[in-house]
Structures are given as C-alpha cells and as structure tokens.
Short mmCIF file of C-alpha atoms in Angstrom, two decimals:
data_model
loop_
_atom_site.label_atom_id
_atom_site.label_comp_id
_atom_site.label_asym_id
_atom_site.label_seq_id
_atom_site.Cartn_x
_atom_site.Cartn_y
_atom_site.Cartn_z
CA MET S 142 0.01 -0.03 0.00
CA ALA S 143 2.86 2.36 0.89
CA GLU S 144 4.51 1.59 -2.47
CA ALA S 145 1.26 2.39 -4.34
CA LEU S 146 0.96 5.63 -2.45
CA ARG S 147 4.48 6.64 -3.40
CA GLN S 148 3.81 5.85 -7.08
CA GLN S 149 0.64 7.89 -6.99
CA ALA S 150 2.50 10.87 -5.46
CA ASP S 151 5.10 10.55 -8.30
CA THR S 152 2.30 10.56 -10.84
CA VAL S 153 0.89 13.81 -9.44
CA ARG S 154 4.35 15.41 -9.38
CA ARG S 155 5.00 14.35 -13.01
CA LEU S 156 1.70 15.69 -14.24
CA LYS S 157 2.43 19.09 -12.58
CA GLU S 158 5.87 19.20 -14.16
CA GLU S 159 4.42 18.35 -17.58
CA LYS S 160 1.75 21.09 -17.06
CA ALA S 161 -1.03 18.56 -17.76
CA SER S 162 -4.66 19.74 -17.83
CA PRO S 163 -6.06 20.94 -14.46
CA GLU S 164 -8.85 18.31 -14.67
CA GLU S 165 -6.34 15.47 -14.98
CA ILE S 166 -4.20 16.82 -12.10
CA ALA S 167 -7.32 17.28 -9.88
CA GLU S 168 -8.44 13.68 -10.60
CA GLN S 169 -5.01 12.20 -9.63
CA VAL S 170 -4.73 14.48 -6.50
CA ALA S 171 -8.21 13.21 -5.40
CA LYS S 172 -7.01 9.64 -5.90
CA LEU S 173 -3.89 10.34 -3.81
CA LEU S 174 -5.97 11.87 -0.97
CA ASP S 175 -8.33 8.85 -0.96
CA MET S 176 -5.34 6.51 -0.68
CA LYS S 177 -3.91 8.56 2.20
CA ALA S 178 -7.26 8.56 4.01
CA ALA S 179 -7.48 4.73 3.60
CA ILE S 180 -3.99 4.29 5.23
CA CYS S 181 -4.46 6.70 8.16
CA PRO S 182 -8.09 7.84 8.44
CA GLU S 183 -7.28 10.51 11.07
CA GLU S 184 -4.91 12.36 8.74
CA GLY S 185 -7.55 12.93 6.10
CA LYS S 186 -9.82 14.72 8.54
CA HIS S 187 -9.83 18.50 8.53
CA LYS S 188 -8.82 19.85 11.95
CA PHE S 189 -11.14 22.65 13.07
CA VAL S 190 -9.91 25.68 14.93
CA LEU S 191 -12.39 26.16 17.73
CA LYS S 192 -12.60 29.92 18.25
CA THR S 193 -15.02 32.80 17.64
CA PRO S 194 -14.08 35.22 14.86
CA LYS S 195 -11.93 38.23 15.74
CA GLY S 196 -13.86 40.92 17.60
CA THR S 197 -16.77 38.65 18.61
CA ARG S 198 -17.56 36.58 21.68
CA ASP S 199 -19.89 33.97 23.21
CA TYR S 200 -21.93 34.74 26.30
CA SER S 201 -22.22 32.22 29.14
CA PRO S 202 -25.47 31.87 31.12
CA LYS S 203 -23.91 34.04 33.87
CA GLN S 204 -22.99 36.80 31.37
CA MET S 205 -26.43 36.60 29.83
CA ALA S 206 -28.06 37.02 33.26
CA ILE S 207 -26.12 40.29 33.74
CA ARG S 208 -27.03 41.32 30.17
CA GLU S 209 -30.76 40.71 30.69
CA LYS S 210 -30.73 42.76 33.93
CA VAL S 211 -29.08 45.70 32.13
CA PHE S 212 -31.47 45.47 29.16
CA SER S 213 -34.44 45.41 31.51
CA ILE S 214 -33.30 48.62 33.30
CA ILE S 215 -32.79 50.37 29.95
CA ILE S 216 -36.03 49.20 28.33
CA ASN S 217 -38.03 50.16 31.44
CA CYS S 218 -36.55 53.68 31.20
CA PHE S 219 -37.39 54.00 27.47
CA LYS S 220 -40.96 52.83 28.10
CA ARG S 221 -41.34 55.18 31.05
CA HIS S 222 -40.69 58.02 28.57
CA GLY S 223 -43.41 56.78 26.20
CA ALA S 224 -41.27 55.09 23.49
CA GLU S 225 -42.41 52.33 21.14
CA THR S 226 -40.03 49.87 19.46
CA ILE S 227 -39.19 48.93 15.83
CA ASP S 228 -36.81 46.52 14.05
CA THR S 229 -34.94 46.80 10.73
CA PRO S 230 -32.88 44.28 8.62
CA VAL S 231 -29.35 43.50 9.76
CA PHE S 232 -28.10 44.39 6.29
CA GLU S 233 -29.02 47.44 4.17
CA LEU S 234 -28.37 48.47 0.56
CA LYS S 235 -24.75 49.65 0.41
CA GLU S 236 -25.80 53.06 -0.95
CA THR S 237 -28.07 53.60 2.10
CA LEU S 238 -24.99 53.50 4.38
CA THR S 239 -22.36 55.17 2.11
CA GLY S 240 -21.31 58.71 2.86
CA LYS S 241 -23.07 58.99 6.25
CA TYR S 242 -20.22 58.27 8.65
CA GLY S 243 -17.33 60.54 7.56
CA GLU S 244 -13.90 58.93 8.09
CA ASP S 245 -15.48 55.91 9.75
CA SER S 246 -17.07 54.74 6.46
CA LYS S 247 -14.03 52.48 5.93
CA LEU S 248 -15.23 50.42 8.89
CA ILE S 249 -18.43 49.27 7.13
CA TYR S 250 -18.64 45.52 6.36
CA ASP S 251 -19.57 45.08 2.68
CA LEU S 252 -21.21 41.75 1.71
CA LYS S 253 -20.31 39.76 -1.40
CA ASP S 254 -22.69 40.37 -4.31
CA GLN S 255 -25.33 37.62 -3.97
CA GLY S 256 -27.14 38.33 -7.21
CA GLY S 257 -28.15 41.81 -8.01
CA GLU S 258 -28.01 43.89 -4.80
CA LEU S 259 -24.83 45.42 -3.24
CA LEU S 260 -25.38 45.08 0.51
CA SER S 261 -23.55 46.07 3.72
CA LEU S 262 -24.06 45.09 7.37
CA ARG S 263 -25.55 47.95 9.35
CA TYR S 264 -22.95 50.17 11.09
CA ASP S 265 -25.38 51.74 13.57
CA LEU S 266 -29.15 51.96 14.14
CA THR S 267 -29.57 55.64 13.31
CA VAL S 268 -29.13 55.57 9.49
CA PRO S 269 -31.55 52.55 9.15
CA PHE S 270 -34.03 54.52 11.34
CA ALA S 271 -33.79 57.55 9.03
CA ARG S 272 -34.31 55.30 6.01
CA TYR S 273 -37.36 53.72 7.75
CA LEU S 274 -38.89 57.17 8.42
CA ALA S 275 -38.37 58.36 4.82
CA MET S 276 -39.60 55.09 3.28
CA ASN S 277 -42.78 54.99 5.42
CA LYS S 278 -43.37 58.79 5.30
CA ILE S 279 -43.40 59.02 9.10
CA SER S 280 -42.99 62.58 10.37
CA ASN S 281 -43.11 61.99 14.11
CA ILE S 282 -42.31 59.00 16.39
CA LYS S 283 -40.60 58.29 19.68
CA ARG S 284 -38.88 54.95 19.32
CA TYR S 285 -36.27 52.73 20.85
CA HIS S 286 -34.37 49.98 19.03
CA ILE S 287 -31.99 47.41 20.54
CA ALA S 288 -30.06 45.28 18.04
CA LYS S 289 -26.63 44.17 16.87
CA VAL S 290 -24.43 46.35 14.61
CA TYR S 291 -21.15 45.56 12.84
CA ARG S 292 -17.91 47.48 12.45
CA ARG S 293 -14.61 46.33 10.90
CA ASP S 294 -12.77 48.02 13.76
CA ASN S 295 -9.63 47.01 15.63
CA PRO S 296 -11.24 45.27 18.61
CA ALA S 297 -10.18 46.01 22.23
CA MET S 298 -12.24 43.35 23.98
CA THR S 299 -11.32 44.32 27.54
CA ARG S 300 -12.62 47.85 26.92
CA GLY S 301 -15.86 46.68 25.46
CA ARG S 302 -14.95 47.30 21.80
CA TYR S 303 -16.09 44.60 19.40
CA ARG S 304 -16.79 44.06 15.71
CA GLU S 305 -20.25 42.69 16.47
CA PHE S 306 -22.07 44.43 19.31
CA TYR S 307 -25.40 45.61 20.60
CA GLN S 308 -26.64 49.19 20.38
CA CYS S 309 -29.51 50.60 22.45
CA ASP S 310 -31.01 53.69 20.76
CA PHE S 311 -33.74 56.07 21.78
CA ASP S 312 -34.81 58.76 19.26
CA ILE S 313 -37.49 61.45 19.06
CA ALA S 314 -38.46 62.43 15.48
CA GLY S 315 -40.71 65.37 14.71
CA GLN S 316 -41.05 69.14 14.59
CA TYR S 317 -41.10 70.43 18.17
CA ASP S 318 -40.11 73.56 20.14
CA PRO S 319 -36.34 73.98 20.54
CA MET S 320 -34.40 71.93 23.07
CA ILE S 321 -37.36 70.20 24.82
CA PRO S 322 -36.80 66.73 23.19
CA ASP S 323 -33.01 67.27 23.47
CA ALA S 324 -33.31 67.87 27.23
CA GLU S 325 -35.41 64.69 27.61
CA CYS S 326 -32.73 62.62 25.85
CA LEU S 327 -30.15 63.90 28.35
CA LYS S 328 -32.55 63.15 31.24
CA ILE S 329 -32.83 59.53 29.92
CA VAL S 330 -29.01 59.12 29.85
CA HIS S 331 -28.87 60.43 33.42
CA GLU S 332 -31.64 58.09 34.59
CA ILE S 333 -30.07 54.98 33.00
CA LEU S 334 -26.52 55.67 34.28
CA SER S 335 -27.86 56.40 37.77
CA ALA S 336 -29.98 53.20 37.81
CA LEU S 337 -27.03 51.02 36.73
CA SER S 338 -24.83 52.32 39.63
CA LEU S 339 -21.67 52.39 37.51
CA GLY S 340 -20.02 55.13 39.56
CA ASP S 341 -19.67 58.84 38.99
CA PHE S 342 -20.32 60.07 35.45
CA LEU S 343 -20.20 63.30 33.43
CA ILE S 344 -22.27 64.16 30.39
CA LYS S 345 -20.43 66.48 27.98
CA VAL S 346 -22.57 68.66 25.77
CA ASN S 347 -21.69 70.80 22.73
CA ASP S 348 -23.34 71.90 19.44
CA ARG S 349 -22.16 71.33 15.90
CA ARG S 350 -23.17 74.94 15.02
CA ILE S 351 -20.93 76.28 17.81
CA LEU S 352 -18.08 74.09 16.47
CA ASP S 353 -18.57 75.21 12.88
CA GLY S 354 -18.85 78.87 13.97
CA MET S 355 -15.69 78.48 16.01
CA PHE S 356 -13.79 76.86 13.04
CA ALA S 357 -14.95 79.75 10.82
CA VAL S 358 -13.78 82.52 13.13
CA CYS S 359 -10.47 80.68 13.67
CA GLY S 360 -9.88 80.64 9.93
CA VAL S 361 -10.42 76.94 9.04
CA PRO S 362 -11.46 76.62 5.33
CA GLY S 363 -15.02 75.36 4.94
CA SER S 364 -13.88 72.26 3.06
CA LYS S 365 -11.86 71.16 6.10
CA PHE S 366 -14.61 71.54 8.83
CA ARG S 367 -15.53 67.85 8.95
CA THR S 368 -12.00 66.46 8.87
CA ILE S 369 -10.81 68.90 11.57
CA CYS S 370 -13.92 67.94 13.52
CA SER S 371 -12.75 64.28 13.55
CA THR S 372 -9.34 65.41 14.87
CA VAL S 373 -10.81 67.60 17.68
CA ASP S 374 -12.94 64.58 18.67
CA LYS S 375 -9.69 62.76 19.66
CA LEU S 376 -8.92 65.29 22.46
CA ASP S 377 -10.30 62.95 25.14
CA LYS S 378 -7.73 60.30 24.09
CA MET S 379 -4.74 62.41 22.94
CA SER S 380 -2.97 65.49 24.31
CA TRP S 381 -3.52 68.91 22.73
CA GLU S 382 0.06 68.76 21.32
CA ASP S 383 -0.75 65.48 19.46
CA VAL S 384 -4.05 66.80 18.23
CA LYS S 385 -2.40 70.01 17.02
CA SER S 386 0.35 68.10 15.18
CA GLU S 387 -2.31 65.96 13.39
CA MET S 388 -4.17 69.19 12.35
CA VAL S 389 -0.97 70.78 11.03
CA GLY S 390 0.93 67.71 9.75
CA GLU S 391 -1.80 65.49 8.34
CA LYS S 392 -4.74 67.92 7.74
CA GLY S 393 -2.70 70.87 6.45
CA LEU S 394 -3.84 73.63 8.85
CA SER S 395 -1.49 76.50 9.66
CA PRO S 396 -0.09 76.44 13.24
CA GLU S 397 -1.69 79.89 13.93
CA VAL S 398 -5.18 78.62 13.04
CA ALA S 399 -4.61 75.45 15.18
CA ASP S 400 -3.55 77.68 18.15
CA ARG S 401 -6.72 79.79 17.77
CA ILE S 402 -8.79 76.56 17.83
CA GLY S 403 -6.79 75.51 20.95
CA GLU S 404 -7.94 78.58 22.86
CA TYR S 405 -11.58 77.53 22.49
CA VAL S 406 -11.50 73.74 22.66
CA ARG S 407 -9.93 73.73 26.09
CA LEU S 408 -12.96 75.56 27.61
CA HIS S 409 -15.64 73.73 29.55
CA GLY S 410 -18.26 74.83 32.10
CA GLY S 411 -21.97 75.54 32.43
CA LEU S 412 -24.39 78.43 32.00
CA ARG S 413 -21.80 81.03 32.94
CA LEU S 414 -19.43 79.91 30.15
CA ILE S 415 -22.30 79.99 27.62
CA GLU S 416 -23.09 83.57 28.66
CA GLU S 417 -19.43 84.58 28.40
CA LEU S 418 -19.16 83.11 24.90
CA LEU S 419 -22.31 84.93 23.82
CA GLN S 420 -20.33 88.12 24.60
CA ASP S 421 -17.14 86.82 22.92
CA PRO S 422 -16.08 89.48 20.36
CA LYS S 423 -15.30 86.87 17.62
CA LEU S 424 -17.83 84.11 18.26
CA SER S 425 -20.78 86.46 18.77
CA GLN S 426 -20.24 87.82 15.27
CA ASN S 427 -20.82 84.36 13.70
CA LYS S 428 -24.52 83.61 12.98
CA LEU S 429 -24.19 79.83 13.41
CA ALA S 430 -22.28 80.10 16.67
CA ARG S 431 -24.78 82.61 18.03
CA GLU S 432 -27.72 80.32 17.20
CA GLY S 433 -25.97 77.36 18.81
CA LEU S 434 -25.06 79.25 21.98
CA GLY S 435 -28.67 80.58 22.28
CA ASP S 436 -30.03 77.03 22.10
CA MET S 437 -27.35 75.76 24.52
CA LYS S 438 -28.43 78.39 27.05
CA LEU S 439 -32.05 77.25 26.74
CA LEU S 440 -31.00 73.59 27.08
CA PHE S 441 -29.04 74.24 30.30
CA GLU S 442 -32.10 76.08 31.74
CA TYR S 443 -34.23 72.96 31.05
CA LEU S 444 -31.53 70.70 32.53
CA ILE S 445 -31.60 72.78 35.75
CA LEU S 446 -35.40 72.30 35.88
CA PHE S 447 -34.89 68.53 35.47
CA GLY S 448 -32.43 68.68 38.40
CA ILE S 449 -29.53 67.10 36.50
CA SER S 450 -27.24 70.05 35.60
CA ALA S 451 -24.63 69.05 38.17
CA GLN S 452 -23.54 66.09 35.92
CA MET S 453 -23.56 68.21 32.70
CA SER S 454 -20.58 70.01 31.24
CA PHE S 455 -20.65 72.34 28.25
CA ASP S 456 -17.41 71.20 26.60
CA LEU S 457 -16.09 72.84 23.44
CA SER S 458 -13.75 69.95 22.65
CA LEU S 459 -16.61 67.51 22.15
CA ALA S 460 -17.02 66.95 18.37
CA ARG S 461 -18.40 63.42 17.74
CA GLY S 462 -16.96 62.32 14.39
CA LEU S 463 -20.17 61.33 12.56
CA ASP S 464 -21.12 63.53 9.61
CA TYR S 465 -24.88 63.54 10.15
CA TYR S 466 -25.06 65.67 13.37
CA THR S 467 -26.44 69.17 12.83
CA GLY S 468 -27.09 70.63 16.34
CA VAL S 469 -26.63 69.57 19.96
CA ILE S 470 -24.23 66.64 20.54
CA TYR S 471 -23.45 64.84 23.81
CA GLU S 472 -21.37 62.05 25.29
CA ALA S 473 -21.41 60.44 28.76
CA VAL S 474 -18.18 59.32 30.33
CA LEU S 475 -17.39 57.58 33.64
CA THR S 476 -15.19 59.80 35.82
CA GLN S 477 -13.77 57.13 38.12
CA PRO S 478 -12.88 53.45 38.06
CA GLN S 479 -15.43 51.37 39.94
CA ASN S 480 -12.86 49.91 42.36
CA ASP S 481 -9.25 48.79 42.75
CA HIS S 482 -9.86 45.39 41.11
CA THR S 483 -11.02 46.89 37.82
CA GLU S 484 -8.34 49.20 36.58
CA GLU S 485 -9.58 48.57 33.06
CA SER S 486 -12.90 50.28 33.73
CA ALA S 487 -11.06 53.60 34.10
CA GLY S 488 -10.30 53.27 30.40
CA VAL S 489 -13.76 52.24 29.33
CA GLY S 490 -14.36 55.75 27.92
CA SER S 491 -17.69 56.88 26.57
CA VAL S 492 -20.75 54.90 27.84
CA ALA S 493 -23.42 56.85 25.85
CA GLY S 494 -23.59 59.44 23.10
CA GLY S 495 -25.92 61.11 20.67
CA GLY S 496 -27.20 64.37 19.28
CA ARG S 497 -29.47 66.11 16.85
CA TYR S 498 -29.52 65.15 13.16
CA ASP S 499 -32.10 67.25 11.31
CA GLY S 500 -30.90 66.52 7.75
CA LEU S 501 -30.49 62.74 7.68
CA VAL S 502 -34.11 61.72 6.84
CA GLY S 503 -34.11 64.37 4.04
CA MET S 504 -31.13 62.58 2.39
CA PHE S 505 -33.41 59.57 1.81
CA ASP S 506 -36.69 61.30 1.05
CA PRO S 507 -37.34 61.65 -2.73
CA LYS S 508 -38.73 65.21 -2.16
CA GLY S 509 -36.01 66.11 0.39
CA ARG S 510 -38.68 66.41 3.13
CA LYS S 511 -36.84 66.97 6.41
CA VAL S 512 -37.85 65.29 9.66
CA PRO S 513 -35.91 66.83 12.62
CA CYS S 514 -34.52 64.07 14.93
CA VAL S 515 -32.62 63.87 18.19
CA GLY S 516 -31.48 60.71 19.91
CA VAL S 517 -29.11 58.89 22.18
CA SER S 518 -27.25 55.56 21.97
CA ILE S 519 -26.35 53.72 25.15
CA GLY S 520 -22.87 52.06 24.95
CA ILE S 521 -24.20 48.77 26.11
CA GLU S 522 -21.06 46.61 25.51
CA ARG S 523 -18.90 48.93 27.61
CA ILE S 524 -21.49 48.87 30.35
CA PHE S 525 -21.50 45.03 30.23
CA SER S 526 -17.70 45.00 30.57
CA ILE S 527 -17.93 47.06 33.75
CA MET S 528 -20.85 45.07 35.18
CA GLU S 529 -19.00 41.78 34.54
CA GLN S 530 -15.83 43.07 36.20
CA LYS S 531 -17.88 44.26 39.17
CA ALA S 532 -19.60 40.83 39.49
CA GLU S 533 -16.23 39.04 39.37
CA ALA S 534 -14.65 41.37 41.94
CA SER S 535 -17.50 41.08 44.37
CA GLU S 536 -17.76 37.26 43.92
CA GLU S 537 -21.54 37.54 44.38
CA LYS S 538 -23.47 34.49 43.14
CA ILE S 539 -25.51 35.29 40.01
CA ARG S 540 -28.60 33.18 39.41
CA THR S 541 -28.86 32.07 35.82
CA THR S 542 -32.28 30.41 36.17
CA GLU S 543 -35.57 31.58 37.74
CA THR S 544 -36.71 28.16 39.06
CA GLN S 545 -38.87 28.51 42.16
CA VAL S 546 -39.60 24.84 43.00
CA LEU S 547 -37.76 21.53 42.59
CA VAL S 548 -40.09 18.55 42.74
CA ALA S 549 -38.02 16.02 44.69
CA SER S 550 -38.68 12.66 46.34
CA ALA S 551 -36.97 10.95 49.25
CA GLN S 552 -38.12 7.45 48.24
CA LYS S 553 -37.95 5.21 45.15
CA LYS S 554 -40.78 4.57 42.67
CA LEU S 555 -42.34 8.04 42.78
CA LEU S 556 -41.63 9.09 39.22
CA GLU S 557 -45.34 9.16 38.20
CA GLU S 558 -46.18 11.40 41.21
CA ARG S 559 -43.32 13.73 40.44
CA LEU S 560 -44.39 14.03 36.77
CA LYS S 561 -48.00 14.78 37.73
CA LEU S 562 -46.98 17.30 40.35
CA VAL S 563 -44.48 19.17 38.13
CA SER S 564 -47.07 19.37 35.34
CA GLU S 565 -49.60 20.85 37.78
CA LEU S 566 -47.07 23.50 38.87
CA TRP S 567 -46.22 24.42 35.24
CA ASP S 568 -49.93 24.70 34.37
CA SER S 569 -50.34 27.10 37.33
CA GLY S 570 -47.54 29.34 35.98
CA ILE S 571 -45.01 28.25 38.63
CA LYS S 572 -41.38 27.87 37.51
CA ALA S 573 -40.53 24.28 38.43
CA GLU S 574 -38.03 21.51 37.67
CA MET S 575 -37.37 17.87 38.49
CA LEU S 576 -34.30 15.65 37.99
CA TYR S 577 -34.42 13.43 34.90
CA LYS S 578 -33.91 10.11 36.76
CA LYS S 579 -36.42 7.47 37.82
CA ASN S 580 -35.02 7.18 41.34
CA PRO S 581 -32.76 10.18 42.09
CA LYS S 582 -30.79 10.21 45.35
CA LEU S 583 -32.10 12.78 47.85
CA LEU S 584 -28.59 14.21 48.32
CA ASN S 585 -28.23 14.84 44.57
CA GLN S 586 -31.57 16.64 44.51
CA LEU S 587 -30.60 18.88 47.45
CA GLN S 588 -27.22 19.58 45.86
CA TYR S 589 -28.96 20.62 42.59
CA CYS S 590 -31.00 23.15 44.58
CA GLU S 591 -27.86 24.55 46.17
CA GLU S 592 -26.05 24.90 42.83
CA THR S 593 -28.82 26.64 40.96
#
C-alpha cells in the first residue's frame, strides 16, 4: 500500500511538471488523498480551529443574566418616557450607508454580491431609522431599538470594543419647540446611568453649530470643517500637542489657526461659560455660533429644571466624528474606576452618546422632506464590561435560572407522582423543575437546589 501511495505521489508530481490539464491533475490528486485517508483515516480529517471570529464573543449563562438585567433597566426607562419599538434588517443596501459616517465609512462591512444587490451590514441603528422614516413617510415618532451592529474596527475586547455588538438607541423624530426633546434625551441618559450604579459620570454637551462657527472665526477653510472635527474629537484620548500636530501635519492647517482653535476647545463649564461666549467678540459675530449658543443656554435652563445640571458640562472639545449631526451633541463618560480590582474600567471611555440630526431623513426622502430628529445611543457593551468586572470582583453568586420549585422525592418509585406534580405546577404558571432520573438520590436533589 505504501508503495502504491509513493507511485501515485510521483504521478501527481510528473503531471504538474508536464503542465497537464487541471482536470487530469485534480483527478489524480483526489485519488492520492483517498489513498492517504485509507491508510491513516485520522490524517484525512480536517482539523477545526475552535474559536469565535476576531472581535466577537460567546456569552455564558452568567454573562447573559447580567445582560438581561441591564437590558431590562434600559427598556423600562425607554418605556417610562413613552417610546415604542421597531426593528430593521441586519443588512441594508450599500448606498443607504455610504457617505453618512465621515472617516468611519471604511469600517463598514460590505457583503459579497449575492445576485443583484450590493449590501452592507448595518454600522449603527440611526441611518436605518432615518431610512425607515423616509420610506414609510413618518413625520413623528418616539422609538427605541436594541439590536446588533457591525464594524470592521480594531477590537479592544477588555474595553468593550467589538466588531459585532449591541446598540440601544432612543430617538425622538418630529417638529417640536427647541431643546425640549434634546433635554429629555439627556434626562434619559442620566436616569439609566444612575440606575445602573456604575459610579460617577459626566455628560459632556456641545453643538455642531458652535463648532462650525468656532472653526470659521479661527480661519479653518469650509472644506476642512468635517476632517478637523474628527481630529478635535480625539482630544479625550490624545494630548492637545498630538491633536495640534495631526491638524498641522496630516490635515494641512497652519499652526496659527490650530492655536486659535486650541484657545476655544480647552474651555468647559456651564451656564456662565455659555453667557461669556455669547459676549465673545469673535464668536458672537458668527450667525451659526450665536444660534448654537442661544439654544445651549435654553438647554441648560431645562436641565436645571430637570435637576440634572450638576452632571452636565458644556465642553467645546466634544465633536463626535459622525457626519450627520447638525445641532446639539453629547457624550457620557465615567469619571472614576469602579474599584481597585477593575483598573480597566477607568479606560472604558464613553458609555453613551448622541445628538441632533435634522438633515439625515431628508437625504433619503425623494422630495427632500426633512424630519428633525434627536437621539441617544447607550454604549451597552462597555456597560456590560464594567458590570461583569464588578460581578467578578464582588464574587456575588448570580442566578442564571428563575426556578422557584424543585419537585423532589426521598423514596424510590415516585416518578409518576413527580411528573403529575411538576405538570400541575407548570400549568399554574410556577417555575418548576425535576431531575431526569427514575429514582434520584435525595442528596443529589438537594445539591442541585444549592447549585442553581
């Protein structure tokens, strides 16, 4: 058999050297593989690599229990504020997603052409929501949507960054008086982060119009507003010196313009800062900045009425890189690690973000009909990371089932009685279990109760 195998291998080599037809080579290779498999069956088997794809993960029952608890807190909050829910396909037409995410568009997963339609996996839930509104001619709705999204990002699993992850979005669409829906979105973020007990947090607030006005008075060319915006957005991760060198070196701004931007983007405060900027000799001359500051003043007055202004900071460095924002933007960050065991959670970063996007629905509407929208996305994966670390550090036992009763027996030959009884409990809506043995030992039954 070994001799036959060697001859067959020589035949394949000879055919390759002679550049025989691919069909003939394939036939002889198949014959060689069959002979190898007959000699050592194990070798012919394909060895699987057991792992999840990069940037994804499985969830154990314990992790799912934490997940369900977090979802329930968030959904209850959304419902308390009168929201209804929708769902959209996990993939959209490629053209629906293209050009909506600025520099992040390169992170969209494109699917292979499966016969006629070029498709991409959804990158967030906001653009599909805008498409849904335009397609169904809806001009006002308050909705929440919890679903998975996909980004071809460099994953940092310990910090809650994945390629497949959940987003929890709440949005208010419709024509309303200024800043009332925007203030409610910030109240929702405040309620959720307080209910989850993640530690101290700060919600940074800014406005795209203030940013654009600031860029204009500092001398940034109009064509560079968005790309400079993306750079300013890195100020929470990089020093001002690094941000400035990116603006000058990569984005081609003059150092003087970058320094003028630097004077503004390092400012943060509350109502008093807004009032000071309204008197700023340069900013107050810019129509966009004046509008943005006027609305920001109104927003902070509403936040004071809601009793949440202590956790709010008007922060001129907040830019949020997405192209579709047109007005108020905000981002919630944790300001302290939860405890000594979880140094990672200090670096978890943003745990919620959102803003106003008044032009997005109009991009999809055939008549360009605009539907003003404002919304917030809760950074659910980062919150899970912190909650999991907290659970591990505290070593508290997490129940993964909700069983209330175990139907047990101390004697043999009581299977029929156990089956009848457990059925009666189920029919009465009681969560019950029994062990799947005819005559289980009493000790095993008691141990099962302990463990679950």
